[in-house]
Each structure stands twice: as structure tokens, then as C-alpha cells.
Amino acid sequence: MDTIIRPEHQTDIPAIHEVNLLAFGQAEEAVLVDNLRNSDAFIPALSLVAVLDDKIVGHILFTKIKIKDDHGNAHDSLALAPMAVRPGFQNQGIGGQLIRFGLEQAKALGHASVIVLGHEHYYPKFGFVPAEKWSIKAPFEVPSSAFMGVELEEGALKNVSGVVEYSKAFDGV
């Protein structure tokens, strides 16, 4: 059967929690998703699940963030975090399907850019490049090669620089 990618339903929440718990082998990401869902950063249409044979096997979440420059100007963007695929279904392209569909949905909803902290050899396949290209920095120490961004609209980050400000829901992670 084909994998179906769709926005989460209320009834999916326990399965989404389980997918994140199993994929990461710890509770932090599963709790983060629950906390983000209850925050003002949450965008229901961008909490996406991968369904295979009526079973949720993957989840990806895009939430609102700001990029604040030295002059106090804030630019809207999205954070891709977390993305999880149930063990046993990993390395089958499901994560890639979630990312591609999510980026398309984000663009269709009028969002211009996405920031991710992720594997430097995985995310470039989807157009992500180190965010330092635009002088965009993480609010914590991370390798610059793992802190990446992508423009959903050409030139969207051209005049954007500064430090990413995540939702308070990220504070516990």
C-alpha cells in the first residue's frame, strides 16, 4: 500500500506520541510535540502524519518561529522539529515524503522559509543549506553545518539575519 501523508486528527494524538517516543527512544520529543500542540506556535495544518495500512508510522511538525536581528526586528519563519518515523519503517523514504509534503504545505499556506537543526547530510537533499548563509544563528551552541534553512519563496531570507527565537515549548528539550 501507499503511504498517505495528511494533517493530524485529534484521534491521532496518542499514536503520534508513541511514534516520537519509539523513534527517539526517549520522551523529550514526544512531550515537545504535546507542548507545541498547546502553544501559540502550533499550526494544525502543519502537524502531519504518515499513514500506512491504517497505522501511523511517521510524524513531522512545523511550528512558528521568529528570527530577530540586532535592531529588534522580527521575521516570521517556521521550525521543522521534530520528525519521527516508527522503528521498522525507517530508511524507506517515509521521512523524505513527510519533509517534501510538509514543505509544499507550508509554502501553500504562505510561509516563506523553514529552519531545521538536523543531520547535515540528510536535509540538504530537500534544499536546506547552512543558515549562516543568511547570518541566521541558533540561540544555543550547535555546529553551523547542522543548523540549516530553506527558502520556500526565492529570496525570502535575503534581508533576514539574526537569532532564531523558538516557542517556549522548546525550553524543556
Tab-separated table of C-alpha atoms in Angstrom:
chain	number	residue	atom	x	y	z
A	1	MET	CA	0.000	0.000	0.000
A	2	ASP	CA	0.987	3.603	-0.499
A	3	THR	CA	1.856	5.893	2.365
A	4	ILE	CA	-0.720	8.630	2.899
A	5	ILE	CA	0.519	11.960	4.267
A	6	ARG	CA	-2.171	14.096	5.916
A	7	PRO	CA	-2.699	16.577	8.754
A	8	GLU	CA	-3.138	15.011	12.178
A	9	HIS	CA	-6.592	14.334	13.570
A	10	GLN	CA	-7.453	14.649	17.254
A	11	THR	CA	-7.691	10.851	17.445
A	12	ASP	CA	-4.081	10.548	16.162
A	13	ILE	CA	-2.512	12.203	19.208
A	14	PRO	CA	-1.735	9.012	21.188
A	15	ALA	CA	-0.202	7.358	18.098
A	16	ILE	CA	1.871	10.473	17.335
A	17	HIS	CA	3.156	10.449	20.911
A	18	GLU	CA	4.087	6.770	20.556
A	19	VAL	CA	5.854	7.271	17.193
A	20	ASN	CA	8.018	10.049	18.649
A	21	LEU	CA	8.724	8.045	21.803
A	22	LEU	CA	9.786	4.954	19.838
A	23	ALA	CA	11.725	6.807	17.135
A	24	PHE	CA	13.822	8.804	19.585
A	25	GLY	CA	13.982	6.214	22.379
A	26	GLN	CA	13.206	8.901	24.959
A	27	ALA	CA	10.241	11.011	25.986
A	28	GLU	CA	11.588	14.528	25.271
A	29	GLU	CA	10.446	14.798	21.642
A	30	ALA	CA	7.052	13.232	22.333
A	31	VAL	CA	6.484	15.708	25.169
A	32	LEU	CA	7.751	18.539	22.943
A	33	VAL	CA	5.095	17.723	20.332
A	34	ASP	CA	2.404	17.715	23.021
A	35	ASN	CA	3.661	21.047	24.407
A	36	LEU	CA	3.900	22.638	20.959
A	37	ARG	CA	0.375	21.473	20.142
A	38	ASN	CA	-0.799	23.521	23.136
A	39	SER	CA	1.214	26.624	22.220
A	40	ASP	CA	0.572	29.630	20.002
A	41	ALA	CA	3.335	28.357	17.683
A	42	PHE	CA	1.181	25.392	16.596
A	43	ILE	CA	-0.225	25.257	13.064
A	44	PRO	CA	-2.727	22.353	12.821
A	45	ALA	CA	-2.288	22.001	9.045
A	46	LEU	CA	1.474	21.509	9.535
A	47	SER	CA	1.352	18.657	12.039
A	48	LEU	CA	1.478	15.845	9.522
A	49	VAL	CA	1.280	12.095	9.836
A	50	ALA	CA	2.368	9.287	7.525
A	51	VAL	CA	-0.226	6.516	7.455
A	52	LEU	CA	0.496	3.048	6.082
A	53	ASP	CA	-2.120	0.285	6.258
A	54	ASP	CA	-4.228	2.443	8.597
A	55	LYS	CA	-1.305	2.759	11.035
A	56	ILE	CA	0.547	5.980	11.832
A	57	VAL	CA	4.182	5.284	11.038
A	58	GLY	CA	5.568	8.810	10.927
A	59	HIS	CA	5.052	12.382	12.067
A	60	ILE	CA	6.520	15.790	11.241
A	61	LEU	CA	5.821	19.133	12.853
A	62	PHE	CA	6.389	22.671	11.576
A	63	THR	CA	5.794	25.478	14.077
A	64	LYS	CA	6.062	29.267	14.066
A	65	ILE	CA	9.357	30.882	14.997
A	66	LYS	CA	10.842	34.365	14.764
A	67	ILE	CA	14.262	35.425	13.556
A	68	LYS	CA	15.265	38.538	15.500
A	69	ASP	CA	18.022	40.845	14.321
A	70	ASP	CA	20.258	43.167	16.344
A	71	HIS	CA	17.812	46.058	15.853
A	72	GLY	CA	14.839	44.189	17.363
A	73	ASN	CA	13.198	43.450	14.012
A	74	ALA	CA	11.445	40.086	13.921
A	75	HIS	CA	10.921	37.988	10.810
A	76	ASP	CA	8.472	35.098	10.669
A	77	SER	CA	9.667	31.628	9.757
A	78	LEU	CA	8.963	28.006	10.624
A	79	ALA	CA	10.888	25.391	12.582
A	80	LEU	CA	10.878	21.807	11.357
A	81	ALA	CA	11.011	19.805	14.585
A	82	PRO	CA	10.669	17.047	15.353
A	83	MET	CA	10.353	14.485	12.590
A	84	ALA	CA	9.936	10.864	13.590
A	85	VAL	CA	9.421	7.545	11.822
A	86	ARG	CA	8.448	4.418	13.728
A	87	PRO	CA	11.323	1.894	14.020
A	88	GLY	CA	10.799	-0.839	11.454
A	89	PHE	CA	9.610	1.746	8.916
A	90	GLN	CA	12.776	3.861	8.889
A	91	ASN	CA	15.043	4.053	5.833
A	92	GLN	CA	12.082	3.506	3.498
A	93	GLY	CA	11.631	7.096	2.334
A	94	ILE	CA	8.788	7.971	4.714
A	95	GLY	CA	10.750	10.806	6.334
A	96	GLY	CA	11.504	12.245	2.909
A	97	GLN	CA	7.819	12.077	1.960
A	98	LEU	CA	6.913	13.903	5.174
A	99	ILE	CA	9.501	16.626	4.537
A	100	ARG	CA	8.545	17.179	0.896
A	101	PHE	CA	4.808	17.258	1.633
A	102	GLY	CA	5.371	19.496	4.661
A	103	LEU	CA	7.434	21.998	2.693
A	104	GLU	CA	4.785	22.076	-0.049
A	105	GLN	CA	2.021	22.602	2.520
A	106	ALA	CA	3.975	25.331	4.297
A	107	LYS	CA	4.516	27.164	1.008
A	108	ALA	CA	0.840	26.762	0.052
A	109	LEU	CA	-0.112	28.300	3.417
A	110	GLY	CA	2.039	31.355	2.659
A	111	HIS	CA	5.117	30.578	4.732
A	112	ALA	CA	8.354	31.725	3.137
A	113	SER	CA	11.118	29.809	4.964
A	114	VAL	CA	11.918	26.895	7.269
A	115	ILE	CA	14.763	26.394	9.759
A	116	VAL	CA	15.933	22.969	10.943
A	117	LEU	CA	18.533	21.635	13.330
A	118	GLY	CA	19.324	18.296	11.780
A	119	HIS	CA	21.710	15.925	10.090
A	120	GLU	CA	23.995	17.865	7.748
A	121	HIS	CA	23.988	15.097	5.111
A	122	TYR	CA	20.230	14.417	5.155
A	123	TYR	CA	18.422	17.754	4.976
A	124	PRO	CA	20.378	19.250	2.032
A	125	LYS	CA	18.559	16.703	-0.184
A	126	PHE	CA	15.464	18.842	0.415
A	127	GLY	CA	17.101	22.186	-0.336
A	128	PHE	CA	18.359	23.060	3.149
A	129	VAL	CA	21.680	24.894	3.415
A	130	PRO	CA	23.560	26.162	6.468
A	131	ALA	CA	21.622	29.131	7.886
A	132	GLU	CA	24.872	31.027	8.291
A	133	LYS	CA	24.426	31.810	4.577
A	134	TRP	CA	21.938	34.452	5.741
A	135	SER	CA	23.704	35.213	9.062
A	136	ILE	CA	20.931	33.338	10.877
A	137	LYS	CA	22.092	31.762	14.122
A	138	ALA	CA	20.738	29.299	16.657
A	139	PRO	CA	20.020	30.568	20.179
A	140	PHE	CA	22.370	27.872	21.513
A	141	GLU	CA	25.684	26.315	20.510
A	142	VAL	CA	25.359	23.939	17.557
A	143	PRO	CA	27.610	23.095	14.622
A	144	SER	CA	26.816	25.560	11.834
A	145	SER	CA	26.609	22.673	9.356
A	146	ALA	CA	23.652	21.200	11.301
A	147	PHE	CA	21.665	24.449	11.621
A	148	MET	CA	20.029	24.941	8.246
A	149	GLY	CA	17.381	26.872	6.416
A	150	VAL	CA	15.454	26.717	3.166
A	151	GLU	CA	13.621	29.436	1.282
A	152	LEU	CA	10.140	28.392	0.178
A	153	GLU	CA	9.953	31.614	-1.804
A	154	GLU	CA	13.052	32.718	-3.700
A	155	GLY	CA	14.843	35.465	-1.806
A	156	ALA	CA	12.671	35.086	1.305
A	157	LEU	CA	15.700	35.195	3.612
A	158	LYS	CA	17.732	37.692	1.555
A	159	ASN	CA	17.379	40.564	4.016
A	160	VAL	CA	16.881	38.414	7.117
A	161	SER	CA	19.553	37.853	9.745
A	162	GLY	CA	19.678	37.322	13.465
A	163	VAL	CA	18.960	34.716	16.105
A	164	VAL	CA	16.120	32.220	15.917
A	165	GLU	CA	13.573	32.558	18.700
A	166	TYR	CA	11.768	29.278	19.301
A	167	SER	CA	8.477	28.800	21.117
A	168	LYS	CA	8.815	28.488	24.915
A	169	ALA	CA	7.645	24.889	24.418
A	170	PHE	CA	11.193	24.083	23.216
A	171	ASP	CA	12.717	25.183	26.525
A	172	GLY	CA	12.373	21.747	28.088
A	173	VAL	CA	14.264	19.960	25.308
